[in-house]
Coordinates of C-alpha atoms and ligand atoms in Angstrom, one line a residue:
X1 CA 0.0 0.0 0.0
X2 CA 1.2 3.4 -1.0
X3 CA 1.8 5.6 2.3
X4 CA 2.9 9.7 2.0
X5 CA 4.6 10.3 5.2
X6 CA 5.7 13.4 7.2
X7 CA 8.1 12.4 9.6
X8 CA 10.0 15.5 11.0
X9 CA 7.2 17.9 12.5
X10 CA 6.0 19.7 15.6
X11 CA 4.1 19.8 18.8
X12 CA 2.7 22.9 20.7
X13 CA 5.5 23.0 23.2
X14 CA 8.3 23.3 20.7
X15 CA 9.8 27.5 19.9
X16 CA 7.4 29.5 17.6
X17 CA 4.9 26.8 17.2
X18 CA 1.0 26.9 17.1
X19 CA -0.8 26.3 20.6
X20 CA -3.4 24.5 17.9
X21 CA -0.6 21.5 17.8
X22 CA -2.3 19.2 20.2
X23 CA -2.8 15.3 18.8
X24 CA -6.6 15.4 18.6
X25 CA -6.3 18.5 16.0
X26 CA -3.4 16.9 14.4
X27 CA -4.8 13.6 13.6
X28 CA -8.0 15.5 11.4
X29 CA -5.5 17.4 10.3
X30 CA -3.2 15.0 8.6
X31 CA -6.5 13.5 7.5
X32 CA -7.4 16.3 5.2
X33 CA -4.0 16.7 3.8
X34 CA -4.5 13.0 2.6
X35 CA -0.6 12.7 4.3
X36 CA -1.6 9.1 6.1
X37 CA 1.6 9.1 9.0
X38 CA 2.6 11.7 10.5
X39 CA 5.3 12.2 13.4
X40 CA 4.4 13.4 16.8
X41 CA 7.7 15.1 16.7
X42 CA 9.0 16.7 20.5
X43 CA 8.7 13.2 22.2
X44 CA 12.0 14.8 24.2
X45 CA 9.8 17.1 26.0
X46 CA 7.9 15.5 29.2
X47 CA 4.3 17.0 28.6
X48 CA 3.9 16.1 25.3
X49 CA 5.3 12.7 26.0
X50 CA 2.5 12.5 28.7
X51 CA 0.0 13.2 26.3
X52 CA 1.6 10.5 23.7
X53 CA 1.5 7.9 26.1
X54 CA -2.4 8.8 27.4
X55 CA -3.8 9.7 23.4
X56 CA -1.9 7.0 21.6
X57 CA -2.2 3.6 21.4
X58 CA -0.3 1.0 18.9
X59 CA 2.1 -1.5 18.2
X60 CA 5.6 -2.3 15.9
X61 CA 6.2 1.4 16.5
X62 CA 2.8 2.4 14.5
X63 CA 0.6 4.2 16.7
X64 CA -2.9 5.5 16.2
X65 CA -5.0 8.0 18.3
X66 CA -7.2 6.1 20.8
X67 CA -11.0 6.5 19.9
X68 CA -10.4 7.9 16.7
X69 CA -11.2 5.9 13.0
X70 CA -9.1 8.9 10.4
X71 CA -6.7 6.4 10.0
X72 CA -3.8 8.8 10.6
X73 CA -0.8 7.1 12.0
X74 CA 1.7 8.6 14.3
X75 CA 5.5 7.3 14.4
X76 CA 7.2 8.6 17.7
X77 CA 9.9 11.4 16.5
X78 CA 11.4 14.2 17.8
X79 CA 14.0 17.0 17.1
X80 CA 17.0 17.7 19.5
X81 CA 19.6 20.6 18.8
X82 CA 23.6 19.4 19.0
X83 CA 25.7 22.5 20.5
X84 CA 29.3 21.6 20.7
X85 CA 32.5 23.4 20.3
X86 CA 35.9 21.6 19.0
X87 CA 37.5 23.9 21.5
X88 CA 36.8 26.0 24.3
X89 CA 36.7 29.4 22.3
X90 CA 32.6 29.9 22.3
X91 CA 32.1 33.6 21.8
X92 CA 30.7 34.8 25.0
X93 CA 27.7 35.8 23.5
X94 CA 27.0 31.4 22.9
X95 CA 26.2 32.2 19.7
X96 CA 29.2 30.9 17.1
X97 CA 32.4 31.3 15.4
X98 CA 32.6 32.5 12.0
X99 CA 36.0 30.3 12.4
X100 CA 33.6 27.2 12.6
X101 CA 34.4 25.7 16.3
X102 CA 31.0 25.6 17.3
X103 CA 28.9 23.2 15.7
X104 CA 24.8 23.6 16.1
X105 CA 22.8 20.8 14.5
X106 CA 19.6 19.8 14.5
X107 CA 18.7 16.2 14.0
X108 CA 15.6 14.4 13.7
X109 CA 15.4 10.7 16.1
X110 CA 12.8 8.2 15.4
X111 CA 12.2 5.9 18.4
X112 CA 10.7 2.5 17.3
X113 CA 8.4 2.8 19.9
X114 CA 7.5 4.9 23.3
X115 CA 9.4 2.9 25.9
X116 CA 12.2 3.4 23.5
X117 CA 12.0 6.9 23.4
X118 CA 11.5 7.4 27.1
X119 CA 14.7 5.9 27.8
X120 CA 16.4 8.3 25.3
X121 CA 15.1 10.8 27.4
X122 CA 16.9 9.7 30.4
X123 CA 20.2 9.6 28.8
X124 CA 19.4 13.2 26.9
X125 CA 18.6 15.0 30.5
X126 CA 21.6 15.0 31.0
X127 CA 23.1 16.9 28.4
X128 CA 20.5 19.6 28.7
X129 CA 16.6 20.6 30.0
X130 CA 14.0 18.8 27.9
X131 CA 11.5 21.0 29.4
X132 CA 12.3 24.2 27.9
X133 CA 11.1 23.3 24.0
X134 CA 10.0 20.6 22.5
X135 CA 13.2 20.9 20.6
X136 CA 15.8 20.7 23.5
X137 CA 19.4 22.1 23.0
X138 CA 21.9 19.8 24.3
X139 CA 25.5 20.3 25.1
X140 CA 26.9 17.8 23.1
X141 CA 28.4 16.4 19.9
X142 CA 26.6 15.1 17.2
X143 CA 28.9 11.9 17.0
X144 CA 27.6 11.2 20.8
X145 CA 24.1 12.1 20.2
X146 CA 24.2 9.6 17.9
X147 CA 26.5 7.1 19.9
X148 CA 23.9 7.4 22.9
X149 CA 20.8 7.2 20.7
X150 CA 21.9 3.8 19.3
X151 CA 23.1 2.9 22.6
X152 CA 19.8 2.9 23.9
X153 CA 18.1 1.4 21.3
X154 CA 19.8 -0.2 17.9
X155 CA 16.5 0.3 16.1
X156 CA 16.7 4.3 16.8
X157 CA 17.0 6.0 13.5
X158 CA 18.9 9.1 13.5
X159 CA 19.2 12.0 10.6
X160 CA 20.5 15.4 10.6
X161 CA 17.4 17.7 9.9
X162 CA 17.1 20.5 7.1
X163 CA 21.0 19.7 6.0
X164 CA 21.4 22.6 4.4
X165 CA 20.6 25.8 6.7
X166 CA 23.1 27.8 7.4
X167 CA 22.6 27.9 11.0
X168 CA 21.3 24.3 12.2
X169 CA 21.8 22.3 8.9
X170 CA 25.1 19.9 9.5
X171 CA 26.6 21.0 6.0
X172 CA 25.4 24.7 6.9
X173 CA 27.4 27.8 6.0
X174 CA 28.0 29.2 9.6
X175 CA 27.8 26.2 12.5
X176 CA 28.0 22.7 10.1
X177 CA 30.6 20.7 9.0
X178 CA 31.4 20.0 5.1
X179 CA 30.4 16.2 5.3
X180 CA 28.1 14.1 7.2
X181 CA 31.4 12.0 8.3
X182 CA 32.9 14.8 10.0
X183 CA 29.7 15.6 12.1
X184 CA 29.1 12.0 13.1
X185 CA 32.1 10.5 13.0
X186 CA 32.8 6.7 13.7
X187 CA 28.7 7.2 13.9
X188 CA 28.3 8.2 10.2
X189 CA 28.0 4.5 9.2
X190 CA 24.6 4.5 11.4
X191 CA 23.4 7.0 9.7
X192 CA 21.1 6.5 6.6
X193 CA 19.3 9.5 5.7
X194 CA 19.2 13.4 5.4
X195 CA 16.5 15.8 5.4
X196 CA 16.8 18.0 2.1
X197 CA 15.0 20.9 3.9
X198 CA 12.8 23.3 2.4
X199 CA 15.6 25.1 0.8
X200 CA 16.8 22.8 -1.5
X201 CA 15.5 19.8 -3.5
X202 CA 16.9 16.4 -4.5
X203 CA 18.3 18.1 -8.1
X204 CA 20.5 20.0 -6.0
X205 CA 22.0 17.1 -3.9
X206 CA 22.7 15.1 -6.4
X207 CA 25.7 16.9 -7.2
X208 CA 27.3 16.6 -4.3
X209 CA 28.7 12.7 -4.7
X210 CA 29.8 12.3 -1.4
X211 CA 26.0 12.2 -0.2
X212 CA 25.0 9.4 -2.8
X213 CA 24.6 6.9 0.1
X214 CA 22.1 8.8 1.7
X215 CA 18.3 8.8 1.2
X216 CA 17.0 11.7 0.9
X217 CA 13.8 12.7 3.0
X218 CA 11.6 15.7 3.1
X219 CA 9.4 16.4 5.9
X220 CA 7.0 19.7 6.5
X221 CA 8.5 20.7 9.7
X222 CA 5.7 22.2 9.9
X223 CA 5.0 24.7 13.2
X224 CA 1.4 25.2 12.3
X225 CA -1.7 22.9 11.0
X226 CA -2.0 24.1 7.4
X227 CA 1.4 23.5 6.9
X228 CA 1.7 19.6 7.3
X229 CA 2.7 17.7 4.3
X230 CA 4.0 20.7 2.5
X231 CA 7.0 18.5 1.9
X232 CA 6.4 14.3 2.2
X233 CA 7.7 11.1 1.2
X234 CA 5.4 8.7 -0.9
X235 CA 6.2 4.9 0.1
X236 CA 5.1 1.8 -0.6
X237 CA 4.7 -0.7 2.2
X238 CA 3.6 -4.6 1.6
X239 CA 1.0 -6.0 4.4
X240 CA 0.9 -4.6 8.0
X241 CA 2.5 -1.0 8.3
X242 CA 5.5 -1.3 10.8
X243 CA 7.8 0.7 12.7
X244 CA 11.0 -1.6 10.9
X245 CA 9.5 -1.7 7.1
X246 CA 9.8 1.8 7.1
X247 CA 12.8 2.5 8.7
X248 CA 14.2 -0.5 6.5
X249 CA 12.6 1.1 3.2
X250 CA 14.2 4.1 3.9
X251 CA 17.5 2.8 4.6
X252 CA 17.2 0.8 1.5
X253 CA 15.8 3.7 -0.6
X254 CA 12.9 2.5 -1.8
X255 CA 11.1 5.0 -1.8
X256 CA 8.6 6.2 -4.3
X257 CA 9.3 10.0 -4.9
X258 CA 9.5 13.0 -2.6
X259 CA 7.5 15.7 -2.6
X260 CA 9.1 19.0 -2.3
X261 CA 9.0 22.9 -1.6
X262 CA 10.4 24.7 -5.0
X263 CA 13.5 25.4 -3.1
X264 CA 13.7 28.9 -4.1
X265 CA 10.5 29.4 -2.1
X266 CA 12.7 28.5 1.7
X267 CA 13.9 30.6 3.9
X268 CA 17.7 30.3 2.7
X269 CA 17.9 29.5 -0.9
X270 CA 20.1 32.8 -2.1
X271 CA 22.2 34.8 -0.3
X272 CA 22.1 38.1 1.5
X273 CA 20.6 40.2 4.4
X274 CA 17.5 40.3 5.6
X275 CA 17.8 44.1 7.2
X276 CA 19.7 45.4 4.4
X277 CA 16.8 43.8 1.4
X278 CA 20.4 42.8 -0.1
X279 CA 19.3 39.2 -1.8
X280 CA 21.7 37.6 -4.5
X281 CA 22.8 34.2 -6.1
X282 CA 25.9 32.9 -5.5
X283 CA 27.4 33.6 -8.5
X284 CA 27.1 37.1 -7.8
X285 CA 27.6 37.0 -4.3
X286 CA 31.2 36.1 -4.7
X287 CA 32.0 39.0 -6.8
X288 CA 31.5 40.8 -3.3
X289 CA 33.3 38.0 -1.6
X290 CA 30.7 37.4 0.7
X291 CA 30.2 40.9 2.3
X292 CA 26.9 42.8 1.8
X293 CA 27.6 46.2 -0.3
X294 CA 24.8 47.7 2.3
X295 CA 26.2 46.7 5.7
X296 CA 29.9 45.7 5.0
X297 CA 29.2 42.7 7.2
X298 CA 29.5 39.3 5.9
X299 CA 26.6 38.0 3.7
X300 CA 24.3 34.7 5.3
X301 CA 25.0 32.3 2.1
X302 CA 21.7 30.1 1.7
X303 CA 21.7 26.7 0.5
X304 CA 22.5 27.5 -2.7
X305 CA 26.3 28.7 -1.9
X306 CA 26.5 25.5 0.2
X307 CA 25.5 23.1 -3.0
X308 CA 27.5 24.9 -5.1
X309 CA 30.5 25.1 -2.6
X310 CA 30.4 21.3 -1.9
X311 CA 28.9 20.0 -5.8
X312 CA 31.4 18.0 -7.7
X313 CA 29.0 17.5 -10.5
X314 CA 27.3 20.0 -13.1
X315 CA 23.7 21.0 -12.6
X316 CA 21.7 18.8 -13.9
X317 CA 23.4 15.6 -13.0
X318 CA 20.9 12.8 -11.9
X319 CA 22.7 9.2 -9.8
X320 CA 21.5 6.4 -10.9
X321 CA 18.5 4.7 -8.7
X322 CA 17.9 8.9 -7.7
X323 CA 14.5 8.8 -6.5
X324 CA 11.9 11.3 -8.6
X325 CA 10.6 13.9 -6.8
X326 CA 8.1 16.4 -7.7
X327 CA 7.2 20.2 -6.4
X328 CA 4.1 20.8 -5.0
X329 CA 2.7 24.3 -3.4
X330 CA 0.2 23.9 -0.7
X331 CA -3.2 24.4 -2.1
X332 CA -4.1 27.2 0.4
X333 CA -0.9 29.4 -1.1
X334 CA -1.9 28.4 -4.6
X335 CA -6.0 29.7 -3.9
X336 CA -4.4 32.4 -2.5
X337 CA -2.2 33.4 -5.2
X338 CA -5.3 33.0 -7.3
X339 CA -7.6 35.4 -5.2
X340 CA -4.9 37.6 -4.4
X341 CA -5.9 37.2 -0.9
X342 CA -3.7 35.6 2.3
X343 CA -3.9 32.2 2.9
X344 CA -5.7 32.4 6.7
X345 CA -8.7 34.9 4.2
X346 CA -12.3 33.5 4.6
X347 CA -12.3 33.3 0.8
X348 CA -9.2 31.2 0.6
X349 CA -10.4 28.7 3.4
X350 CA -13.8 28.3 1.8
X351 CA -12.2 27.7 -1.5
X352 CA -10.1 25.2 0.0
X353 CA -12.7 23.3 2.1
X354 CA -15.0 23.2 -1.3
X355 CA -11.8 21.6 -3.6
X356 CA -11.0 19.3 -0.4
X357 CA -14.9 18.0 0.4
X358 CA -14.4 17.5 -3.3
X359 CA -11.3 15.2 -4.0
X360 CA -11.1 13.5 0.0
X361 CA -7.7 15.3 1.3
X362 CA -5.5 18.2 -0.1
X363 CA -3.0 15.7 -1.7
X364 CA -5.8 14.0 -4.3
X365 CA -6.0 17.7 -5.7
X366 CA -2.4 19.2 -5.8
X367 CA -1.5 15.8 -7.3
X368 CA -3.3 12.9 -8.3
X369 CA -7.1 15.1 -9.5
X370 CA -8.1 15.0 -12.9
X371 CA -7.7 19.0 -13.8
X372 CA -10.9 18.8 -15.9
X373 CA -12.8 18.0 -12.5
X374 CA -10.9 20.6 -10.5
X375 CA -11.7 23.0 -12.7
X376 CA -15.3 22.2 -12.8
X377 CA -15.4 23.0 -9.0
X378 CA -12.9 25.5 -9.3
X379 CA -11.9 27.1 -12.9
X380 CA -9.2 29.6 -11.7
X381 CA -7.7 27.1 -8.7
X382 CA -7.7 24.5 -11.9
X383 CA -5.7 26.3 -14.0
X384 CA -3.1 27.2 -11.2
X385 CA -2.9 23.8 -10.1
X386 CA -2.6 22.8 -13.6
X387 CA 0.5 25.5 -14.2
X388 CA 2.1 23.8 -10.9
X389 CA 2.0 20.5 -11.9
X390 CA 4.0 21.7 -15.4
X391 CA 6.0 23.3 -13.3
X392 CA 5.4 26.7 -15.0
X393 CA 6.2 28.7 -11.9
X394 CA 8.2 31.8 -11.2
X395 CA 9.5 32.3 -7.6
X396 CA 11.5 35.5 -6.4
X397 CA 13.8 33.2 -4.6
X398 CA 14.2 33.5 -0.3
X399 CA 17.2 34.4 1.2
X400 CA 18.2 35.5 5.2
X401 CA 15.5 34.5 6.8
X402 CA 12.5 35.9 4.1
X403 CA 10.9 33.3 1.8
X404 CA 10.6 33.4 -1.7
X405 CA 8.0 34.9 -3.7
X406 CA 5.4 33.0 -5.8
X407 CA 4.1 33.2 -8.9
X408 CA 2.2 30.9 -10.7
X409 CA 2.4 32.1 -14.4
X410 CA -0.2 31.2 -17.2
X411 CA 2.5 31.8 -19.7
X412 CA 5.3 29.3 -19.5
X413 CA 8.5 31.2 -17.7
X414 CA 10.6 28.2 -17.3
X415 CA 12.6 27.9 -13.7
X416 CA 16.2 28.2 -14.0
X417 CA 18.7 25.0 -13.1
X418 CA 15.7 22.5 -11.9
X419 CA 16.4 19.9 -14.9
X420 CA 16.2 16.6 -12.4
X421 CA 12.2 17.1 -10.8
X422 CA 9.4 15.0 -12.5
X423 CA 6.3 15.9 -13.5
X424 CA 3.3 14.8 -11.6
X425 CA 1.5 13.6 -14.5
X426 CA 4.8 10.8 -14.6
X427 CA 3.2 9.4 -11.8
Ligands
ZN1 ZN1 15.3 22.3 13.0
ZN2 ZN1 24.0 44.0 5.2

């Protein structure tokens, strides 16, 4: 059976997250979006890991909300940040070291089941307060995160989140390292997986050769409701749904396709400086070498720096066995672009509810929906959705913190560089 899973994602008690994030509202959520598992994410932080335990009920690491017949399924996940210096010279502000000696990464755990993860929150206290966010900081490396998380539990599966970011991401511009071996260490071989973030997409990956052994995984790490699913990955699991043929898919990469972000819409894609509006490609950026003609100060390089910093291979490049992806917008952003309107408008939501009653969850119509029938419910959403899935979109890309720009063109305004994603009608 084909399953679309979003794996790295958020409770209520994690930083800057929605107080809506409660189980009950997550499980109709995740229903709606047509994404059938979904991870309760923060299981480091003791509340929400009170409510897991009285809400969810399940077995081979598959659990399901007590009571409740959506058929969303929960996998127990969380997301801890690494802080770790090589040497003693933190800036005393804590924050980092242009030089690189502090290391901040954030990694995604899956526990293959509750007792699991409860034990991993034993060893964890001690490198840090679990009850301060749902994504705890913890004074550590990520070679002995990992080394502890395995220690605990040999079916613990352990990848560093959003890989790209320049603060957080493990081959990030400011706090990472420029290889998953060097931030894990004698750990790496444990490791499996990255998340691609929603700043870059498979086609940009796949010129970096060193990270051909990984699969690649795309979650929503998502701090509100509407934004769950808004990057997935579609699987295919034979008979009962477990905890191990997922992980073991995963490590394996079989995995159907991804569905991603357009990269340029994240938070970090180009370079530049948010207070100073200075955005710019790489390309361009080093011209300046890296300093912001507004401010003098050094530039934040996004993702795209990063790729093309650590890419061996020319754009464009596809491995062999890569698996497809395509790029979806969330169907409240693309009503919204329609209607010109913001995506929390009455008109958007009614829009969105009419399309959704429609085709069962968001997912049938941003990808599988005849366009014919979405247009008979919805002429203008039709056409958009139509322009997305040909991938006739123009995005002012993000940069420093801002995200990029959509706009779903009519006329065909090819993207720039993105030779490697599918089509959805491939599928
Ligand atoms: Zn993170
Ligand atoms: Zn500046």
């Amino acid at each position: 059976m084909e399953y679309i899973a979003d794996i790295h994602f958020h409770s209520k008690y994690a930083g800057a997250c929605s107080d809506q994030l409660v189980l009950e509202n997550i499980d109709k959520a995740v229903k709606e979006k047509g994404v059938g598992i979904v991870g309760t994410g923060d299981f480091t932080h003791p509340l929400w890991m009170k409510e897991i335990k009285e809400k969810l009920e399940g077995d081979n690491g598959i659990y399901r909300l007590k009571g409740s017949d959506t058929g969303t399924r929960f996998l127990i996940t969380t997301e801890v940040a690494t802080i770790f210096s090589k040497d003693s010279s933190v800036t005393s502000r804590g924050v980092f070291d242009r030089s690189g000696n502090v290391k901040k990464i954030h990694h995604v755990i899956m526990a293959p089941n509750v007792e699991a993860a409860e034990q991993l929150n034993k060893e964890l206290a001690r490198f840090g307060n679990l009850s301060l966010d749902g994504r705890p900081q913890l004074n550590m490396s990520a070679a002995e995160l990992a080394d502890i998380a395995f220690g605990v539990d040999k079916g613990m599966f352990l990848y560093p989140a959003h890989a790209w970011t320049p603060w957080f991401g493990v081959l990030g511009s400011i706090s990472g390292f420029d290889s998953v071996e060097d931030a894990y260490e004698d750990q790496a071989k444990h490791i499996y997986a990255i998340e691609t973030g929603l700043s870059a997409d498979p086609a940009m990956i796949w010129r970096v050769s060193k990270l051909d052994r990984y699969a690649l995984l795309s979650s929503s790490d998502a701090h509100s409701l509407p934004k769950i699913g808004r990057e997935a990955v579609i699987m295919d699991i034979d008979g009962e749904l477990t905890y191990a043929k997922m992980t073991g898919a995963i490590k394996e990469k079989r995995l159907k396709m991804t569905v991603e972000f357009y990269p340029e819409e994240g938070k970090y894609h180009y370079d530049g400086h948010r207070n100073c509006k200075v955005s710019m490609p790489p390309s361009e950026s080093n011209k300046f070498n890296g300093i912001c003609p507004v401010c003098r100060k050094k530039l934040t390089l996004g993702v795209m720096h990063r790729v093309e910093d650590l890419a061996d291979r020319e754009e464009g490049y596809r491995p062999s066995g890569a698996v497809p992806f395509v790029n979806a917008i969330p169907l409240q952003e693309v009503i919204a672009h329609v209607l010109k309107k913001t995506t929390t408008s009455p008109y958007v939501l009614r829009a969105y509810d009419k399309l959704v009653t429609a085709f069962g969850s968001e997912f049938n119509v941003l990808l599988r929906g005849d366009v014919e029938r979405i247009r008979e419910v919805d002429k203008e959403t039709g056409d958009a959705i139509e322009s997305v899935r040909e991938n006739r979109v123009h995005i002012i890309p993000g940069y420093d913190g801002v995200f990029g720009i959509i706009d779903i063109a009519n006329e065909i305004k090819e993207r720039k560089g993105q030779n490697g994603q599918s089509r959805i009608s491939d599928f």
